[in-house]
Coordinates of C-alpha atoms and ligand atoms in Angstrom, one line a residue:
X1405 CA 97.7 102.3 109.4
X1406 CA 100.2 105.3 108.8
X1407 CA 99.9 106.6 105.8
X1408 CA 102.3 106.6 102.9
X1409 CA 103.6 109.7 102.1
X1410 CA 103.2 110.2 97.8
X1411 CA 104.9 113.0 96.3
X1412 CA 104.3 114.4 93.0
X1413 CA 106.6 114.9 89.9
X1414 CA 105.0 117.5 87.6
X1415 CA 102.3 118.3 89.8
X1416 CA 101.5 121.4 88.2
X1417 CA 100.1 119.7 84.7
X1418 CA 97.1 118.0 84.0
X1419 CA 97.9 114.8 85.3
X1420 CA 99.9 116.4 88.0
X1421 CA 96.5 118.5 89.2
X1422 CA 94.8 115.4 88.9
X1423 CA 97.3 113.4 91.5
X1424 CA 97.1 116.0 93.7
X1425 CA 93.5 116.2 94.1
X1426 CA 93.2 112.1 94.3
X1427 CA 95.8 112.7 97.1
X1428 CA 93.5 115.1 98.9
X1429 CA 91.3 112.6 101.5
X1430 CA 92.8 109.5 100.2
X1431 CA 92.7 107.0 102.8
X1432 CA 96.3 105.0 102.4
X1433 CA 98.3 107.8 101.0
X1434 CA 99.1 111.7 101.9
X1435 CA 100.4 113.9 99.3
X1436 CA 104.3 114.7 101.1
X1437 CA 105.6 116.7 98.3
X1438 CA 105.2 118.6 95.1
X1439 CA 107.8 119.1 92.6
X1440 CA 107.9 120.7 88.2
X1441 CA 110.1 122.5 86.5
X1442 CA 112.5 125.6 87.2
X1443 CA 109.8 127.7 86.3
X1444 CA 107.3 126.9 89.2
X1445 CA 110.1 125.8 91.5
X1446 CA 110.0 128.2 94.7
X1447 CA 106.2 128.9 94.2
X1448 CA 103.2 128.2 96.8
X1449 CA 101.3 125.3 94.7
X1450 CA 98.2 127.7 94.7
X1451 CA 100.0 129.8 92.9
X1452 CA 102.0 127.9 90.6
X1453 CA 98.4 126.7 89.3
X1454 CA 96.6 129.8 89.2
X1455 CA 95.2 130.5 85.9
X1456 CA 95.5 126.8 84.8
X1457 CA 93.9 124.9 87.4
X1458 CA 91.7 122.4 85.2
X1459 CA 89.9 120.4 87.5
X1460 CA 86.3 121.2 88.9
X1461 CA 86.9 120.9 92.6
X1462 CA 89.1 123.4 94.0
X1463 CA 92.8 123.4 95.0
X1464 CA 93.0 120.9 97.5
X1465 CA 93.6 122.8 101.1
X1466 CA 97.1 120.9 101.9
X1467 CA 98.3 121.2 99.0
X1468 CA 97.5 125.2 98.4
X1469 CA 100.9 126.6 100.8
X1470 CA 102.9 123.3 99.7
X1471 CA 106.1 125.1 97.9
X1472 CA 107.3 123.5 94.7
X1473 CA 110.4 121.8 94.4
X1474 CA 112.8 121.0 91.4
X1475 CA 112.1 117.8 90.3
X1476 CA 116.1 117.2 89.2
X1477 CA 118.1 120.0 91.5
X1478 CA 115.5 118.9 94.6
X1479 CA 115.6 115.4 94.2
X1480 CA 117.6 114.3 97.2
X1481 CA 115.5 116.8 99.6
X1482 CA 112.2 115.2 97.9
X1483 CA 113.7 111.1 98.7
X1484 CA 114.0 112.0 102.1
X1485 CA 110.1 113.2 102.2
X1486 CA 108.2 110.7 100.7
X1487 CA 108.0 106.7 100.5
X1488 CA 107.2 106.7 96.9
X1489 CA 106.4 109.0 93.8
X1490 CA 103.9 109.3 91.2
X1491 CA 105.7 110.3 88.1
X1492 CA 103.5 113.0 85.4
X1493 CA 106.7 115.1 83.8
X1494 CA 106.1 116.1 80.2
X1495 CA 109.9 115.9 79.3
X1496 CA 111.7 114.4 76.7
X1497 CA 111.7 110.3 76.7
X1498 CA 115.6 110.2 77.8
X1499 CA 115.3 112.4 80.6
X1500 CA 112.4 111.3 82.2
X1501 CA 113.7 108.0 81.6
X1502 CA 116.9 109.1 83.5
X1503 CA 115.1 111.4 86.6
X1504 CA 112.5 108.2 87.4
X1505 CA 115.6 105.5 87.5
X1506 CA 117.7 108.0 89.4
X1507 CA 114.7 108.2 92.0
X1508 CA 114.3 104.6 92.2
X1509 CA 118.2 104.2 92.6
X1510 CA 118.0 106.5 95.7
X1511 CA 115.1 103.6 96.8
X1512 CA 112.1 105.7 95.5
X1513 CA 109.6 103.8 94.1
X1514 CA 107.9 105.3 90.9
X1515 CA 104.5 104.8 89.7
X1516 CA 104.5 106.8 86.4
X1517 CA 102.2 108.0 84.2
X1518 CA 104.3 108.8 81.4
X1519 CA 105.3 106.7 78.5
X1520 CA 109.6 106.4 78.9
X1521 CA 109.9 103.3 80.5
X1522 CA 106.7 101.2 79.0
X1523 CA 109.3 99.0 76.8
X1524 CA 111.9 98.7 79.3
X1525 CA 112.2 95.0 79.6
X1526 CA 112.0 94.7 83.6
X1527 CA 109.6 97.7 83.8
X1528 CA 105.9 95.9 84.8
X1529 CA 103.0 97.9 82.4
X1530 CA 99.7 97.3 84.7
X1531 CA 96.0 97.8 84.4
X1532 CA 95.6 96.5 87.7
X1533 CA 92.0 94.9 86.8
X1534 CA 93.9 93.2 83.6
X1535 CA 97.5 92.4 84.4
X1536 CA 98.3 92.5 88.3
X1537 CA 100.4 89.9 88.4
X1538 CA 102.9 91.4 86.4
X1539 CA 104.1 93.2 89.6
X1540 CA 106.2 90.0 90.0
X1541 CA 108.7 91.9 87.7
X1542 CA 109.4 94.2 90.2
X1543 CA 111.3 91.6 92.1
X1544 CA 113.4 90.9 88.9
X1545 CA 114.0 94.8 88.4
X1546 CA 115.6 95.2 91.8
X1547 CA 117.6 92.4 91.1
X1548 CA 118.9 93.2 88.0
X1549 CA 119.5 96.9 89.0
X1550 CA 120.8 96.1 92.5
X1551 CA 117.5 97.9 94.1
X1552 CA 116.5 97.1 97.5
X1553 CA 113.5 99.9 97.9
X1554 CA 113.3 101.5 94.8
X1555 CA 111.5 100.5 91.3
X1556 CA 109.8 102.0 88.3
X1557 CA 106.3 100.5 87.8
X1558 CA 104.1 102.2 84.7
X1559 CA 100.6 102.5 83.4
X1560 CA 100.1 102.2 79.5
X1561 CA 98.6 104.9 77.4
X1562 CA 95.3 106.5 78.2
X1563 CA 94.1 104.9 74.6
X1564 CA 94.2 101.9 75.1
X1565 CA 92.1 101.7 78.6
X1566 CA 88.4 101.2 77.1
X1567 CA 89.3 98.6 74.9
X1568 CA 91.7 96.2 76.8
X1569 CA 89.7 95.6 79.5
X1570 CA 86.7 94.3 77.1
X1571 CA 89.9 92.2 75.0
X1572 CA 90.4 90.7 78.2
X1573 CA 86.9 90.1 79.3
X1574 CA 86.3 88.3 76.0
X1575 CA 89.2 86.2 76.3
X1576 CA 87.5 82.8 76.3
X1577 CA 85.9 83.9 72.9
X1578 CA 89.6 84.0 71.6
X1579 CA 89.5 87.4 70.0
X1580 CA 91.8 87.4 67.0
X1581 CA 91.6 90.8 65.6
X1582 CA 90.4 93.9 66.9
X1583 CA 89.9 97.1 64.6
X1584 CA 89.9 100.4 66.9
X1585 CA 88.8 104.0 66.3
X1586 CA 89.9 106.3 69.2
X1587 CA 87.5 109.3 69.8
X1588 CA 89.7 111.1 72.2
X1589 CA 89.6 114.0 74.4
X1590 CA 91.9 117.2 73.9
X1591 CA 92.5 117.0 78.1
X1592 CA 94.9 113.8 76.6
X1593 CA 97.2 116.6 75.3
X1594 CA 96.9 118.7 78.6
X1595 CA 94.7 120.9 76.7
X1596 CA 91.3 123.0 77.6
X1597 CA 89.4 124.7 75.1
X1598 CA 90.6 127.8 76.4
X1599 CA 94.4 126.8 75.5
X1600 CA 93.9 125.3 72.2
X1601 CA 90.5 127.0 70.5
X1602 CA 91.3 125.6 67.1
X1603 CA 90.0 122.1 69.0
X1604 CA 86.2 123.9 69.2
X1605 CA 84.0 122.8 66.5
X1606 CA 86.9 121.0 64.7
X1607 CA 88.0 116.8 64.4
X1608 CA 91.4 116.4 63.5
X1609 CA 92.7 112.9 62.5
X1610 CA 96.1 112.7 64.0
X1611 CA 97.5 112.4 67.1
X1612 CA 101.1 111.8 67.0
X1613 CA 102.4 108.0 68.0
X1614 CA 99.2 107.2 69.3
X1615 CA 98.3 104.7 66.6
X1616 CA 101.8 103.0 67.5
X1617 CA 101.3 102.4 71.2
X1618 CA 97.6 101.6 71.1
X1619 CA 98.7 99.2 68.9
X1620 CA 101.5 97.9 70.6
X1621 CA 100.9 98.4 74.1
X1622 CA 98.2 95.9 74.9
X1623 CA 100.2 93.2 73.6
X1624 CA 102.9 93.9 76.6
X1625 CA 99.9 94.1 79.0
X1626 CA 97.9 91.5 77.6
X1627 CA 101.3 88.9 77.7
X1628 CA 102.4 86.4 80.5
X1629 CA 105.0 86.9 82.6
X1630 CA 107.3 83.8 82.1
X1631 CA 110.6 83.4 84.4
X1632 CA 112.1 86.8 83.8
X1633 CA 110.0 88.4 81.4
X1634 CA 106.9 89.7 79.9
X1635 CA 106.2 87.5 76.6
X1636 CA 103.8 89.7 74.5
X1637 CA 100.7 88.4 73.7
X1638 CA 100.2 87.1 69.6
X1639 CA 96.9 88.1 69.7
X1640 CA 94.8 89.7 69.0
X1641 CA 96.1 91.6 65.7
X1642 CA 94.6 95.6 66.4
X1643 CA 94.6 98.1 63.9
X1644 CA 93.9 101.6 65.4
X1645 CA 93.2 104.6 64.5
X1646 CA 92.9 107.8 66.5
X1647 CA 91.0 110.5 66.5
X1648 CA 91.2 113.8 68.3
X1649 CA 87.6 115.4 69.1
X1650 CA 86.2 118.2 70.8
X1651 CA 85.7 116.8 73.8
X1652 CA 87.0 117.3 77.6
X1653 CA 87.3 114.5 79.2
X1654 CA 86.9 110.9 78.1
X1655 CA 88.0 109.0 75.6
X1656 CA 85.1 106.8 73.4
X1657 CA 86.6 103.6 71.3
X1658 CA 84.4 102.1 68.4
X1659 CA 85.8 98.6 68.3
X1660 CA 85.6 96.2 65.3
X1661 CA 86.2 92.4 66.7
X1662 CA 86.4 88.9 65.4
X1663 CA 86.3 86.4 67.8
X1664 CA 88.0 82.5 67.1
X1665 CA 85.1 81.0 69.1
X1666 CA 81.5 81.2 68.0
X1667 CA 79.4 83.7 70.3
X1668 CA 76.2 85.1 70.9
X1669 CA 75.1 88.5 71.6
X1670 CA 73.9 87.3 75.0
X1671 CA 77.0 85.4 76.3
X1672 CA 79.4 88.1 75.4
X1673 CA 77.5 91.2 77.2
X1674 CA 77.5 88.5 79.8
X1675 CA 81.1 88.0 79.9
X1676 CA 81.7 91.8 80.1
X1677 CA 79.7 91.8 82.9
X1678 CA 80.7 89.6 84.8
X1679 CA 84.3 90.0 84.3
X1680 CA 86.1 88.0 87.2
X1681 CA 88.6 91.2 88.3
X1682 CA 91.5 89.8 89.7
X1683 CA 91.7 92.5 92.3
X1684 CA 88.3 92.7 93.7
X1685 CA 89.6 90.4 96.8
X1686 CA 92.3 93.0 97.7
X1687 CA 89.6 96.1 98.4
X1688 CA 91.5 98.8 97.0
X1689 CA 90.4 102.3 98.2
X1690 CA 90.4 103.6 94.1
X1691 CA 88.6 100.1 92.8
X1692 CA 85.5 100.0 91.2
X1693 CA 82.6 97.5 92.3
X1694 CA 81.3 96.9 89.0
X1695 CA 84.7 97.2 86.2
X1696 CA 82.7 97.0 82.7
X1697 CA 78.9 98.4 82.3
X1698 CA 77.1 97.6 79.5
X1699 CA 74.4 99.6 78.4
X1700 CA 71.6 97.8 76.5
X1701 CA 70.6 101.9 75.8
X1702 CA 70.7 101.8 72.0
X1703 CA 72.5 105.7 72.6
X1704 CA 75.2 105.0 75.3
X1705 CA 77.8 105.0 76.7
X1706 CA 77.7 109.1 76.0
X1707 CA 81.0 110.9 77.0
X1708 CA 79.1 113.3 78.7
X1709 CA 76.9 111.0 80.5
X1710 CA 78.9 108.3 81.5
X1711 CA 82.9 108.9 81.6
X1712 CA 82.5 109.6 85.8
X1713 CA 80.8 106.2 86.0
X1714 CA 82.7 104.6 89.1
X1715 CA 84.3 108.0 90.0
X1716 CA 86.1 107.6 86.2
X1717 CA 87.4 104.4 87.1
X1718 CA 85.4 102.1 85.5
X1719 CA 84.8 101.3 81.5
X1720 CA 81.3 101.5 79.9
X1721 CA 80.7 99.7 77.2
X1722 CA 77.4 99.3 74.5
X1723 CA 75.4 98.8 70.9
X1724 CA 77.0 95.3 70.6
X1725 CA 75.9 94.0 67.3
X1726 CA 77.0 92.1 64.6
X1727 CA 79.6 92.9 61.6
X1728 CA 78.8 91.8 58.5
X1729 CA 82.7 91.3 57.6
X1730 CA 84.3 91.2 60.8
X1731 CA 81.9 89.4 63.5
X1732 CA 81.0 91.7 66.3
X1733 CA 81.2 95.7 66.7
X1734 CA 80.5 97.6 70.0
X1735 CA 81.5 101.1 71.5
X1736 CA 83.5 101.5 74.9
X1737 CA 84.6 104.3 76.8
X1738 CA 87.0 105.1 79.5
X1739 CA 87.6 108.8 81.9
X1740 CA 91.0 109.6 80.4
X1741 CA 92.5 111.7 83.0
X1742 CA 90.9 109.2 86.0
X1743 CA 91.0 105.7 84.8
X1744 CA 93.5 106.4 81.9
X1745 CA 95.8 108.4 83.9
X1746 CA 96.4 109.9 87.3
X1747 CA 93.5 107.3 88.7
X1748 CA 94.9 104.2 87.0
X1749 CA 98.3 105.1 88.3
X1750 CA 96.5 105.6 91.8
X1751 CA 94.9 102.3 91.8
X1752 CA 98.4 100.8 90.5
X1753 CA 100.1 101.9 93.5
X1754 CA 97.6 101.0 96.0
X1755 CA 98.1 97.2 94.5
X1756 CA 101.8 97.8 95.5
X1757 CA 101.2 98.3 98.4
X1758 CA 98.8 95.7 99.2
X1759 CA 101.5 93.4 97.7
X1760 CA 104.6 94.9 100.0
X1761 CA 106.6 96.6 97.3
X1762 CA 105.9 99.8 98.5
X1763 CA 106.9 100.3 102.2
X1764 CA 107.2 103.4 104.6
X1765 CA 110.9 104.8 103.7
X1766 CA 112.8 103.7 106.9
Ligands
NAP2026 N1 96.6 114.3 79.9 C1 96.3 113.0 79.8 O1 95.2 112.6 79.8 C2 97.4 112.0 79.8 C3 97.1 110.7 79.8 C4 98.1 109.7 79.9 C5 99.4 110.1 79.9 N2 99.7 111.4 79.9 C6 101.2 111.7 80.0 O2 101.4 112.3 81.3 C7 102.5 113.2 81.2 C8 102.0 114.6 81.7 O3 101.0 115.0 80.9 P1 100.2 116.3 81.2 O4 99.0 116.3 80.2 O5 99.9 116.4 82.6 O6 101.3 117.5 80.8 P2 101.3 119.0 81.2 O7 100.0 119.5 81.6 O8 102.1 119.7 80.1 O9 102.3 119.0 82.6 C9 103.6 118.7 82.5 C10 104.3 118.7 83.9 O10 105.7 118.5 83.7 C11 106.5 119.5 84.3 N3 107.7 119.8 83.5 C12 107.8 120.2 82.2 N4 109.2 120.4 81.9 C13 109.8 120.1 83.1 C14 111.2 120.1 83.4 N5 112.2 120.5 82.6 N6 111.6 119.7 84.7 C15 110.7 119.3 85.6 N7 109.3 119.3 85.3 C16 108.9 119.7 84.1 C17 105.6 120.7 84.2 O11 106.0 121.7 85.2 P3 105.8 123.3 85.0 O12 104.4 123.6 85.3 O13 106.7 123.9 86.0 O14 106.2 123.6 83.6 C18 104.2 120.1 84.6 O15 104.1 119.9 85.9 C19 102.9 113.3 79.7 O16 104.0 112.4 79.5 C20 101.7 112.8 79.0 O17 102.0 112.2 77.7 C21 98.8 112.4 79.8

């Protein structure tokens, strides 16, 4: 099979860095293209990133001499070199919202990371493993936009990732109301230690809107799409709170649940793991063979020891016991930069492709 040629809008950032290096031997897709702002525009990419390159393997070899385009000024040049981009700009809301639907006017598809479009009402919100059949929206999209090629297709926030997939694992238990504490990584703010040192040796309890879409966001992913639209799931209720800690990579959720059907310890650590992924027919290059791990370890999952499990695609989960007020408690934990970012988005588009919606450009 040809491959499909993937650019990159904001490939300098975090998630950028991380898209690029996914791109580097990956067997469907070749990174075509690299775009950010005015201020890398015109550079070679290994220079662009030099000084901030965050991840641990080095600058991937075809992307090093690739020069950086505009994302806005470039854009026609960019359509014409790729089938399809991957969307990580760190812009305001309205104009990413307006850059991603102008690329998928000029019959781009995008597969973004970023948080614009996730309540546009034709927009799909995926977890592949959760909510592929969502995709359908896509169709609905083009039609309501007049789009032949392009779309916009996004992932939800990087919160929400360890705990949704073990909402939807439990399903048959009916869970009614979740209470989550985020423990979350400082790389979720495209931050090292090195840029923001007030993060060592320090907890600080807000991170801004978080609360809001880890709220909110699972009950678009978690709905059913019904003719033209997503109906939001009614439950369960969630009440989050989030946490920023000193921490890479990897964000840890202790999760508070009550379920609506009576459980036992052993029947729900075996629903977890033997979650029935709805993808697992379609052998996806970024999918995981096992989803959810549970540890019966009374001390994991550790975010040190256990965010790369499944290349930082897959969700750990452990210390299920029982709450005295409401049911069950457990801790989960997800790679937030992997699973809950460039790599979800990955995954996402390989599923679009499997299902036809993203094609070789002409
Ligand atoms: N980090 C995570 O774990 C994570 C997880 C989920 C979602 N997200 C979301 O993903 C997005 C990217 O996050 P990040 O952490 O990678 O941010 P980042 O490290 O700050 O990178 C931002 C990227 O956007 C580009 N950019 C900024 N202003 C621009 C402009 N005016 N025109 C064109 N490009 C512009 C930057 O290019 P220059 O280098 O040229 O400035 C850079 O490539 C954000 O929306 C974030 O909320 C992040």
């Amino acid at each position: 099979m040809k491959k499909l040629k993937a650019g990159v809008l904001g490939a300098t950032g975090m998630v950028g860095q991380r898209f690029v290096s996914l791109l580097e031997r990956h067997p469907w897709f070749e990174l075509a293209a690299v775009a950010a702002s005015p201020r890398s525009a015109g550079k070679r990419y290994e220079n662009a990133v030099s000084g901030r390159w965050n991840m641990q393997s080095a600058v991937p070899g075809m992307a090093k001499g690739m020069i950086l385009k505009e994302v806005e000024k470039d854009m026609e040049a960019i359509s014409r070199e790729v089938d399809f981009v991957f969307s990580a700009l760190d812009m305001e809301k309205d104009e990413i919202k307006k850059i991603e639907e102008k690329y998928a006017s000029m019959g781009i598809p995008v597969v973004s990371n970023n948080s614009a479009h996730r309540w546009t009402s034709d927009v799909p919100m995926i977890i592949p493993e959760v909510n592929p059949e969502h995709a359908a929206l896509i169709d609905i999209q083009r039609k309501n936009r007049g789009w032949e090629r392009g779309f916009i297709a996004v992932k939800p926030n990087c919160s929400i990732q360890s705990y949704v997939p073990i909402i939807k694992a439990l399903e048959s238990f009916n869970p009614e109301k979740i209470i989550v504490t985020t423990l979350q990584a400082i790389s979720g703010a495209g931050k090292t230690f090195e840029t923001w040192p007030e993060m060592k040796d320090n907890v600080i309890p807000l991170i801004g809107g978080e609360e809001e879409k880890s709220e909110n966001e699972p009950m678009k992913v978690l709905g059913k799409l019904v003719e033209d639209r997503i109906e939001q799931a009614k439950s369960p209720e969630i009440s989050a709170t989030c946490i920023r800690v000193p921490v890479s990579d990897g964000h840890m959720a202790s999760i508070s649940l009550h379920l609506g059907k009576e459980a036992d310890k052993e029947s729900i650590i075996n629903a977890l793991g033997h979650y029935k992924n709805p993808i697992a027919h379609l052998s996806l290059p970024s999918a995981t063979k096992e989803f959810i791990k549970y540890f019966e370890e009374p001390d994991r999952p550790q975010t040190g020891l256990d965010r790369d499990f499944e290349n930082g695609m897959g969700i750990t989960a452990g210390r299920l016991r029982k709450d005295a007020i409401i049911g069950w408690k457990m801790v989960a934990l997800s790679h937030n930069t992997l699973r809950g970012a460039a790599g979800g988005a990955v995954l996402m588009a390989e599923l679009l492709a499997a299902k036809g919606y993203i094609k070789p450009n002409g």
